PDB file of C-alpha atoms in Angstrom:
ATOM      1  CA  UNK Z 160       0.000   0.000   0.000  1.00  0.00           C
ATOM      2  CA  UNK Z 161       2.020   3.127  -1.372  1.00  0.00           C
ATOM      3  CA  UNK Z 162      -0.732   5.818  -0.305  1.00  0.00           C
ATOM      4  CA  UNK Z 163      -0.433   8.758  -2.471  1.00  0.00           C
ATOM      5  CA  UNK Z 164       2.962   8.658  -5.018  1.00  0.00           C
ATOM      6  CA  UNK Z 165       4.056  12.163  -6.738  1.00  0.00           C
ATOM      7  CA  UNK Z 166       6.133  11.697 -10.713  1.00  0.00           C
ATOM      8  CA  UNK Z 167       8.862  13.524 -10.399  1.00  0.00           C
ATOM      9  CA  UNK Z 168      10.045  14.293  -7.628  1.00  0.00           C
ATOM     10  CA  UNK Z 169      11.991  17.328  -9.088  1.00  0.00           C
ATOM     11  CA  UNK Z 170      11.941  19.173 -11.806  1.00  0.00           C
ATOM     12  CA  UNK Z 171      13.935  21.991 -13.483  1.00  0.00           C
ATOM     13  CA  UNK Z 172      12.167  23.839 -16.782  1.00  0.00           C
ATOM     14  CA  UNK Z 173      12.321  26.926 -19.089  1.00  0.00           C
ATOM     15  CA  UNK Z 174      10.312  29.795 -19.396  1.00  0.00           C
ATOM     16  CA  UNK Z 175       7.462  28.335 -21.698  1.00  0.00           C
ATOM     17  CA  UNK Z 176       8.320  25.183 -21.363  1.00  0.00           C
ATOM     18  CA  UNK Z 177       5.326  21.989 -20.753  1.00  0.00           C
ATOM     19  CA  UNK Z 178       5.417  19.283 -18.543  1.00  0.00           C
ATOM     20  CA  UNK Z 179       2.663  17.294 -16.666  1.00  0.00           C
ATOM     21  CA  UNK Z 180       3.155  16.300 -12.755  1.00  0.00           C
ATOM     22  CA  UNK Z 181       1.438  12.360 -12.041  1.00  0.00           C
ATOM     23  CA  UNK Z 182      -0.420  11.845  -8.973  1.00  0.00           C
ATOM     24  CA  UNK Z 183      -1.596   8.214  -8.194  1.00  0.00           C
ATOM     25  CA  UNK Z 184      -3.348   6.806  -5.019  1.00  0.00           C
ATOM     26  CA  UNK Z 185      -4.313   3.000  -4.524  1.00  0.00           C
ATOM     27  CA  UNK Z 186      -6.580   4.089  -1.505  1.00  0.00           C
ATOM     28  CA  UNK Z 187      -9.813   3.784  -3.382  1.00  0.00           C
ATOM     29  CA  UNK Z 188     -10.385   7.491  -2.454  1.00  0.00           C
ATOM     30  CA  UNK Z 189     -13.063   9.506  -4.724  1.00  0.00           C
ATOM     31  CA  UNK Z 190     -11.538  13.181  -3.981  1.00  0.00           C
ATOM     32  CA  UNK Z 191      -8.142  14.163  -5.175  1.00  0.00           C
ATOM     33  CA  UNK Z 192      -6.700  17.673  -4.761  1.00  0.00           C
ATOM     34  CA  UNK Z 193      -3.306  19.546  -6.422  1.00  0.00           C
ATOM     35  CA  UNK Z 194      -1.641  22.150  -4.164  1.00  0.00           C
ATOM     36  CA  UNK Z 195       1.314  24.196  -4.265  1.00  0.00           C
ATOM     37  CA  UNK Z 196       3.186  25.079  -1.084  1.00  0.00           C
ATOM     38  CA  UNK Z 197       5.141  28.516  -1.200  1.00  0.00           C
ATOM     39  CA  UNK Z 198       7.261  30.433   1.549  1.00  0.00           C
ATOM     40  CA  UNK Z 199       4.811  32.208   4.118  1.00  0.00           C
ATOM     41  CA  UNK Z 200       1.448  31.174   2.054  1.00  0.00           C
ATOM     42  CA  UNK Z 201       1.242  27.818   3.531  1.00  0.00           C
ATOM     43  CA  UNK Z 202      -0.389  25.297   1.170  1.00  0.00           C
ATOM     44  CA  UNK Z 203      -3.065  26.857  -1.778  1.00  0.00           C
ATOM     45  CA  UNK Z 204      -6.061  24.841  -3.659  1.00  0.00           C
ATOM     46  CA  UNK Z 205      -4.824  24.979  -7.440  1.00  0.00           C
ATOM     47  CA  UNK Z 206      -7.353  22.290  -8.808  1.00  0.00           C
ATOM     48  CA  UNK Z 207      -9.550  19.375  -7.382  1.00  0.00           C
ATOM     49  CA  UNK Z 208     -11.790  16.332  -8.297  1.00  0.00           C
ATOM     50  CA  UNK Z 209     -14.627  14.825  -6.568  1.00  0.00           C
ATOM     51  CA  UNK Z 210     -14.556  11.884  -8.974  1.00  0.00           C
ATOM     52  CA  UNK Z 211     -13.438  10.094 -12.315  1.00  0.00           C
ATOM     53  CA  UNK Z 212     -13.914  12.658 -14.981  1.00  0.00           C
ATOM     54  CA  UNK Z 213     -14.671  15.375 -12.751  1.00  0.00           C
ATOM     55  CA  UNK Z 214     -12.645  18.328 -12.325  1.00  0.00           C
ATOM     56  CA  UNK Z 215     -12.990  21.923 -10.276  1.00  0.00           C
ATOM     57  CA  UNK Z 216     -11.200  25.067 -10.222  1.00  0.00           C
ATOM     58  CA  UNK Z 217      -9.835  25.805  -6.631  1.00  0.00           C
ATOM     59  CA  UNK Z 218      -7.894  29.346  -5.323  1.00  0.00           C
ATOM     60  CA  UNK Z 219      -5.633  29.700  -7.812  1.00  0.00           C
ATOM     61  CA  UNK Z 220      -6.188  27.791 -11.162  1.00  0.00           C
ATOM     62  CA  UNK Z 221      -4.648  30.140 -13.722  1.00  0.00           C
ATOM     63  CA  UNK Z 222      -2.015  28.917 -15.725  1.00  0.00           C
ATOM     64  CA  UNK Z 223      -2.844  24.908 -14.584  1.00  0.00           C
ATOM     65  CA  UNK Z 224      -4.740  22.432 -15.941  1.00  0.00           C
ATOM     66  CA  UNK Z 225      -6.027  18.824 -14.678  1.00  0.00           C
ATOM     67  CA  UNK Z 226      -7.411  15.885 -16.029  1.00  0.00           C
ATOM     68  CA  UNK Z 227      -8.948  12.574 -13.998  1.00  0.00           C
ATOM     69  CA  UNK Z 228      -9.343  10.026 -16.606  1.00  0.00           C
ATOM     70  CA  UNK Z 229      -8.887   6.927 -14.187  1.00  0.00           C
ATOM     71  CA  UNK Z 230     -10.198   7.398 -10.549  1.00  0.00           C
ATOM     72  CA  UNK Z 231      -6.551   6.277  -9.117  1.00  0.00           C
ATOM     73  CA  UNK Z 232      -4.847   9.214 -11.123  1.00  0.00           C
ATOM     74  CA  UNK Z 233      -5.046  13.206 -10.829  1.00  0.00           C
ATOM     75  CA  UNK Z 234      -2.733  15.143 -13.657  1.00  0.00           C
ATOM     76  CA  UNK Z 235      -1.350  18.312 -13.319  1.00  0.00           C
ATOM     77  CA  UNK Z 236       0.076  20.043 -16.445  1.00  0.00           C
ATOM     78  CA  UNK Z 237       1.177  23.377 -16.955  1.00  0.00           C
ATOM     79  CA  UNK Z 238       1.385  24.450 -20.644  1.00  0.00           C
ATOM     80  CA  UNK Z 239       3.943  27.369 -20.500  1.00  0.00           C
ATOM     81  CA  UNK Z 240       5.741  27.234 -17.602  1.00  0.00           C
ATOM     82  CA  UNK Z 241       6.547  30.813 -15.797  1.00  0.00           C
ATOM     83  CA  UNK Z 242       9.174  31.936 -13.105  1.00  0.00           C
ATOM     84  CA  UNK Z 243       5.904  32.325 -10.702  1.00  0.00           C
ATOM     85  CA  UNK Z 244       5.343  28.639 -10.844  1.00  0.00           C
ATOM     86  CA  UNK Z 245       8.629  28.058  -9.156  1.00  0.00           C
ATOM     87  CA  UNK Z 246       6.671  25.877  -6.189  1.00  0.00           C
ATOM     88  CA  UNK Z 247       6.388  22.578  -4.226  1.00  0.00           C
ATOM     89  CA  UNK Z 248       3.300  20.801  -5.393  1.00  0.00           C
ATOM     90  CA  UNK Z 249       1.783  18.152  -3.177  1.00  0.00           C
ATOM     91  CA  UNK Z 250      -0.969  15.849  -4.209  1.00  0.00           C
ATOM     92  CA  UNK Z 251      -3.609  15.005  -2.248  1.00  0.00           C
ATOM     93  CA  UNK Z 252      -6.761  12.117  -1.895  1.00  0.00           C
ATOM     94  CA  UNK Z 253      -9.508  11.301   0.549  1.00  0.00           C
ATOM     95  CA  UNK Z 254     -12.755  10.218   0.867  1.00  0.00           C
ATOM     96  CA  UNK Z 255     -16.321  10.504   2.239  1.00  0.00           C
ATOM     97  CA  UNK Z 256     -16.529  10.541   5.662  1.00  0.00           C
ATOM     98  CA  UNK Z 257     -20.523  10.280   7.274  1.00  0.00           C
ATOM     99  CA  UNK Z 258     -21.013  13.001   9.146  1.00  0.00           C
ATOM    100  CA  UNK Z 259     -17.496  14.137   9.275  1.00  0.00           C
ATOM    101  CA  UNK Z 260     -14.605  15.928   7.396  1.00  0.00           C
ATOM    102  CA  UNK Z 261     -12.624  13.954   4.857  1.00  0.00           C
ATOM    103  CA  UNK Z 262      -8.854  13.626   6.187  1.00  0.00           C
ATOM    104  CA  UNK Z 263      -6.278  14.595   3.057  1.00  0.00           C
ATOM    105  CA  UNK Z 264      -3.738  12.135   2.961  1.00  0.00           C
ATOM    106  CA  UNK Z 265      -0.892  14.175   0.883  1.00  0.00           C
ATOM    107  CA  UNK Z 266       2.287  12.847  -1.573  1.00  0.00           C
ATOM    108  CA  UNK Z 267       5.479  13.674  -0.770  1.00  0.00           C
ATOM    109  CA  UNK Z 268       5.645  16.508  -3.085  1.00  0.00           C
ATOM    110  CA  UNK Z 269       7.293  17.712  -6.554  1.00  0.00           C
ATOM    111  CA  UNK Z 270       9.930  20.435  -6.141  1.00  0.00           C
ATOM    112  CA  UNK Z 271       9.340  22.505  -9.009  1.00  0.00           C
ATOM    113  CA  UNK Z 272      11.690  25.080 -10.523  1.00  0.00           C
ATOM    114  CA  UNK Z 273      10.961  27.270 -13.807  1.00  0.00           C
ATOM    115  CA  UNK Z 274      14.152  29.727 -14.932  1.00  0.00           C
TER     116      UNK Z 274
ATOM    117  CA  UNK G 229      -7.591  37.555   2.146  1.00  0.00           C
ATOM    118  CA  UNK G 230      -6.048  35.238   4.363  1.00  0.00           C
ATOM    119  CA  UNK G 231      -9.053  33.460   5.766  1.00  0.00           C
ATOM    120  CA  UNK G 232      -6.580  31.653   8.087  1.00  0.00           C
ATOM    121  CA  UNK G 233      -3.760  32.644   9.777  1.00  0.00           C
ATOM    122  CA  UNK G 234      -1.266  31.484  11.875  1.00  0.00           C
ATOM    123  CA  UNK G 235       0.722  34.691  12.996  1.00  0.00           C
ATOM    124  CA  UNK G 236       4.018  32.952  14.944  1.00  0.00           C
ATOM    125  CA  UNK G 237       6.034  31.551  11.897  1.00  0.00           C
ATOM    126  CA  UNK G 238       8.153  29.535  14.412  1.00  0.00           C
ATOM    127  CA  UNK G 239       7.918  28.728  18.165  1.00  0.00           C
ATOM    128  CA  UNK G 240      10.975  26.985  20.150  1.00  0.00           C
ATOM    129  CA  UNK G 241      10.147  25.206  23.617  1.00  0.00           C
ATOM    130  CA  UNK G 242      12.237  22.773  25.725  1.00  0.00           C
ATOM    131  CA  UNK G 243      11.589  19.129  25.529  1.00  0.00           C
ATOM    132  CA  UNK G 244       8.467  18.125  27.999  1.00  0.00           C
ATOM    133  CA  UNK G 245       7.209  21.313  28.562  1.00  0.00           C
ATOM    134  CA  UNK G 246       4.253  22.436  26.804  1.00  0.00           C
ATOM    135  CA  UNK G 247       3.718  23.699  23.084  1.00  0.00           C
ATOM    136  CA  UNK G 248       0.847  26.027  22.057  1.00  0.00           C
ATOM    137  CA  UNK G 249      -0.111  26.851  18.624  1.00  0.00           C
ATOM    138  CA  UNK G 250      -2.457  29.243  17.943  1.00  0.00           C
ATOM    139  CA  UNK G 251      -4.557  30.140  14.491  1.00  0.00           C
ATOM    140  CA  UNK G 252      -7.559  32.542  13.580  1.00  0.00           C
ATOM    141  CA  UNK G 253      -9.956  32.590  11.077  1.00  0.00           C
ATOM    142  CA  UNK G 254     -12.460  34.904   9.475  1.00  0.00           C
ATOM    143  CA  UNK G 255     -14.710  32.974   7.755  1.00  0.00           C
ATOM    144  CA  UNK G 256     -17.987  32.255   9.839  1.00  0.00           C
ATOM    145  CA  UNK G 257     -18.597  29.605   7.294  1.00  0.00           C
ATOM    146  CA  UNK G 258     -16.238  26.856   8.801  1.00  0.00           C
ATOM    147  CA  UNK G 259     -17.324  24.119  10.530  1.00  0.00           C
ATOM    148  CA  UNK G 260     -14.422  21.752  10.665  1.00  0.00           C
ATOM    149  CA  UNK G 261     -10.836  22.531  11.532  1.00  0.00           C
ATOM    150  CA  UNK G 262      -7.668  20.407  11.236  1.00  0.00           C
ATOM    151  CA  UNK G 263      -3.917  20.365  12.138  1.00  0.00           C
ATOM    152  CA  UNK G 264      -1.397  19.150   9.556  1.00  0.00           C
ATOM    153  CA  UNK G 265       1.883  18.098  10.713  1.00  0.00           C
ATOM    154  CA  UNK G 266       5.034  18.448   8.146  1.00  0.00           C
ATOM    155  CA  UNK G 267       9.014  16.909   8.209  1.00  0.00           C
ATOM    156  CA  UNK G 268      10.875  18.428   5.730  1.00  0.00           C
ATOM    157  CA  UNK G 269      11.022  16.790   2.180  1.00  0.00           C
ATOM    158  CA  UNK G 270       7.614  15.400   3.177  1.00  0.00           C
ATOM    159  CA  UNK G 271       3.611  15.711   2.615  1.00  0.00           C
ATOM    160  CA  UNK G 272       1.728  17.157   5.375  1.00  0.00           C
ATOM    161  CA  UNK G 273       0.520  14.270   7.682  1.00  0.00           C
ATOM    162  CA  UNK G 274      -3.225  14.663   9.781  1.00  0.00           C
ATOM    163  CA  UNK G 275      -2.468  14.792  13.236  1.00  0.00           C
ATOM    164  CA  UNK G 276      -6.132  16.084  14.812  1.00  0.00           C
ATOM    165  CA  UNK G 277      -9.525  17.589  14.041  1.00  0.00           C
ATOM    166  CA  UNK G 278     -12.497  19.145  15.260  1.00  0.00           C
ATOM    167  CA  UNK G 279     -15.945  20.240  14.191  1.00  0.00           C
ATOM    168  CA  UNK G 280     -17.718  23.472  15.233  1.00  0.00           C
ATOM    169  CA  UNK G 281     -19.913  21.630  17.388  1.00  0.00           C
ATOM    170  CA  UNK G 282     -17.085  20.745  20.168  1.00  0.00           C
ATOM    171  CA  UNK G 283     -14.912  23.399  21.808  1.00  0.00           C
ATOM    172  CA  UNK G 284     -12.082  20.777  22.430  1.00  0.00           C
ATOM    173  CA  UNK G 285     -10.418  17.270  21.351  1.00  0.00           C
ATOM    174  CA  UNK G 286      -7.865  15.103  23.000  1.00  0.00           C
ATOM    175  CA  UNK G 287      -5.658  12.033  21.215  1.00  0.00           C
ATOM    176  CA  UNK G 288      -3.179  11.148  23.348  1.00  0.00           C
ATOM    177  CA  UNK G 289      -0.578  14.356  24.382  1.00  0.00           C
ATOM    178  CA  UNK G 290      -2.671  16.734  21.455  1.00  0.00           C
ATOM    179  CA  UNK G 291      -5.450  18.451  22.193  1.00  0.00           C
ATOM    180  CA  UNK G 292      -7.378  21.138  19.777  1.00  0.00           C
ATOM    181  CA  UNK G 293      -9.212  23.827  21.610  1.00  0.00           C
ATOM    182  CA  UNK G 294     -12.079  26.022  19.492  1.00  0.00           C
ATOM    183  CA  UNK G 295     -13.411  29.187  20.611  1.00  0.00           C
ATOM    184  CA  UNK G 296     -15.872  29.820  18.234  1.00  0.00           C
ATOM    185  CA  UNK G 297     -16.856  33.353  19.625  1.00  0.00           C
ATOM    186  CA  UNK G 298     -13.288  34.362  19.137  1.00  0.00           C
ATOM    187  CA  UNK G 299     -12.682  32.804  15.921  1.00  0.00           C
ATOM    188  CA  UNK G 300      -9.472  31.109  17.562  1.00  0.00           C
ATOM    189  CA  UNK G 301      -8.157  27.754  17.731  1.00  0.00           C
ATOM    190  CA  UNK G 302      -4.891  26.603  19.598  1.00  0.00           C
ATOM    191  CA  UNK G 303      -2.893  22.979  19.370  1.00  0.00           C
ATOM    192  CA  UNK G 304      -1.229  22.036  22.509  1.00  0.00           C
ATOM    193  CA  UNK G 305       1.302  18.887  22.576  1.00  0.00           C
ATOM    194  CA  UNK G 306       2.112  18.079  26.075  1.00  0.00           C
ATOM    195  CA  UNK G 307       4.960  16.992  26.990  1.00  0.00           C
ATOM    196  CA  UNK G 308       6.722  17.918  24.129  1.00  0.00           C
ATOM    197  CA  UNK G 309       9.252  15.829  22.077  1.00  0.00           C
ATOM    198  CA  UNK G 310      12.381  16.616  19.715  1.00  0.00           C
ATOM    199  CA  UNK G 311      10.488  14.789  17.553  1.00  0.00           C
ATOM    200  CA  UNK G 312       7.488  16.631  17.432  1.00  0.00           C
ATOM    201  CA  UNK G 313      10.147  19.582  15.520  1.00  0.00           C
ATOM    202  CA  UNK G 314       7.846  20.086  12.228  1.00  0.00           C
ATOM    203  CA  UNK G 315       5.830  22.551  10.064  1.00  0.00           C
ATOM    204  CA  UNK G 316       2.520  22.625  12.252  1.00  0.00           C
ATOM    205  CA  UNK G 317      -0.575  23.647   9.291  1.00  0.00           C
ATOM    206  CA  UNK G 318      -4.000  24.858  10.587  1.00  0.00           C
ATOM    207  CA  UNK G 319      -6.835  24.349   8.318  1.00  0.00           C
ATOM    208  CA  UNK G 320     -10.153  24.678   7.935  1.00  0.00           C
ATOM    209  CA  UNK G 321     -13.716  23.747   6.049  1.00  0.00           C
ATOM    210  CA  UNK G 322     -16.670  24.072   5.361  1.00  0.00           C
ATOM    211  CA  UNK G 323     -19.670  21.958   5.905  1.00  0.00           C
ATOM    212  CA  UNK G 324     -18.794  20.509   2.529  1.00  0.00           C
ATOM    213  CA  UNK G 325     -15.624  19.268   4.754  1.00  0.00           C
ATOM    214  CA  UNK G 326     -14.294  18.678   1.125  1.00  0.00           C
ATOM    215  CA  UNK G 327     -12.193  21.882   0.457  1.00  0.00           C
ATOM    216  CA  UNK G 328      -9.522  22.950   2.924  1.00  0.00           C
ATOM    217  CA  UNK G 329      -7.808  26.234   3.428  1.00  0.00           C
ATOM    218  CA  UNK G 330      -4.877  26.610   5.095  1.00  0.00           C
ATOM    219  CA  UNK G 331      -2.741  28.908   7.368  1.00  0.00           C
ATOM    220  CA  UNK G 332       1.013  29.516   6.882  1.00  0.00           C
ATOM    221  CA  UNK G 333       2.156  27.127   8.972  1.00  0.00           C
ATOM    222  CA  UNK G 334       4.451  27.550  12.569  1.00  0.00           C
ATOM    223  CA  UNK G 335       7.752  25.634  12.488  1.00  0.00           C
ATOM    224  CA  UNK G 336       8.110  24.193  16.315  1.00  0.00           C
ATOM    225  CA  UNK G 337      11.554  23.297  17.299  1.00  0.00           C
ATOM    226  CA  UNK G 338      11.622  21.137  20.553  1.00  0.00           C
ATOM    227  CA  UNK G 339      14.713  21.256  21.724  1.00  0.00           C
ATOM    228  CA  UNK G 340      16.456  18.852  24.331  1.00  0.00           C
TER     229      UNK G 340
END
């Protein structure tokens, strides 16, 4: 049981440059999340799913995009990479709870850098 | 707007004593808040919860404390460990209890 697993773990790009981060989970959860962790901001919502195929902006979508074709996967891509991207993204599932709030379990994160 | 905040970026208390972090919030809208722990080169971790509806919850040496009226919400670890040195994240949701936002985190150094 790996939990939540992050692809890659770092990254370096150019300005305008493409690449898509892989989250997977084998936890069976419904809702997946993408944030990005900067200095003194704590962690922000980019994107989120509450299901296969289903996708929702969160606090700051611009410049992302998602897709959730398989209900154990949550894509991030980025289609022109800018120096204000420069970030630690963490991944994110969990599920349902009755009566209660989910609990996040997070990935170990992808160091991002964009020169 | 920060609709949580945690305004001590760090804290540093001697091993067995007691820790104390504290977070606000604006938004009347919460009902559930959380505590993240984080380890550097790590994902956040769930350490303890609590809903609106409870002004306080204990597991084991953490306990959450709400004050709804006040908008405030404090973590205390007692006794403290070295290895309870981490990122400490407060966050909060709706009744959704889907979407979280988060504070900026307090780094708490235990030292022993």
């Amino acid at each position: 049981n790996a939990g939540v697993t992050q692809t890659p773990k770092f990254r370096v790009l150019k300005t305008g440059q493409s690449m898509t981060l892989l989250c997977a989970q084998d936890m069976n959860h419904e809702y997946m999340y993408w944030y990005r962790q900067d200095p003194g901001m704590g962690l922000r919502l980019i994107h989120y799913s509450v299901g296969e195929g289903t996708t929702a902006k969160g606090e700051v979508p611009d410049g992302y995009n998602v897709s959730r074709l398989k209900k154990q996967n949550f894509l991030l891509g980025l289609e022109s990479a800018a120096p204000s991207q420069t970030s630690v993204y963490f991944c994110a599932s969990s599920t349902r709870l009755a009566g209660g709030v989910d609990t996040q379990y997070f990935g170990p994160g992808t160091r991002l850098t964009v020169l | 707007d920060q609709q949580v905040k945690q305004n001590s970026p760090s804290l540093s208390v001697q091993e067995g004593r007691i820790s104390i972090l504290n977070c606000d919030y604006t938004n009347s809208m919460f009902d559930y808040f959380l505590w993240y722990k984080k380890y550097p080169a790590e994902g956040p971790t769930f350490l303890i919860s609590i809903s609106s509806i409870k002004d306080k919850n204990e597991d084991g040496r953490f306990t959450v404390f709400l004050n709804k009226s006040a908008k405030h919400l404090s973590l205390h670890i007692v006794p403290s460990q070295p290895g309870d040195s981490a990122v400490y994240f407060c966050a909060a949701s709706d009744a959704s209890g889907s979407r979280l936002t988060f504070g900026e985190g307090t780094q708490l150094t235990v030292n022993p």
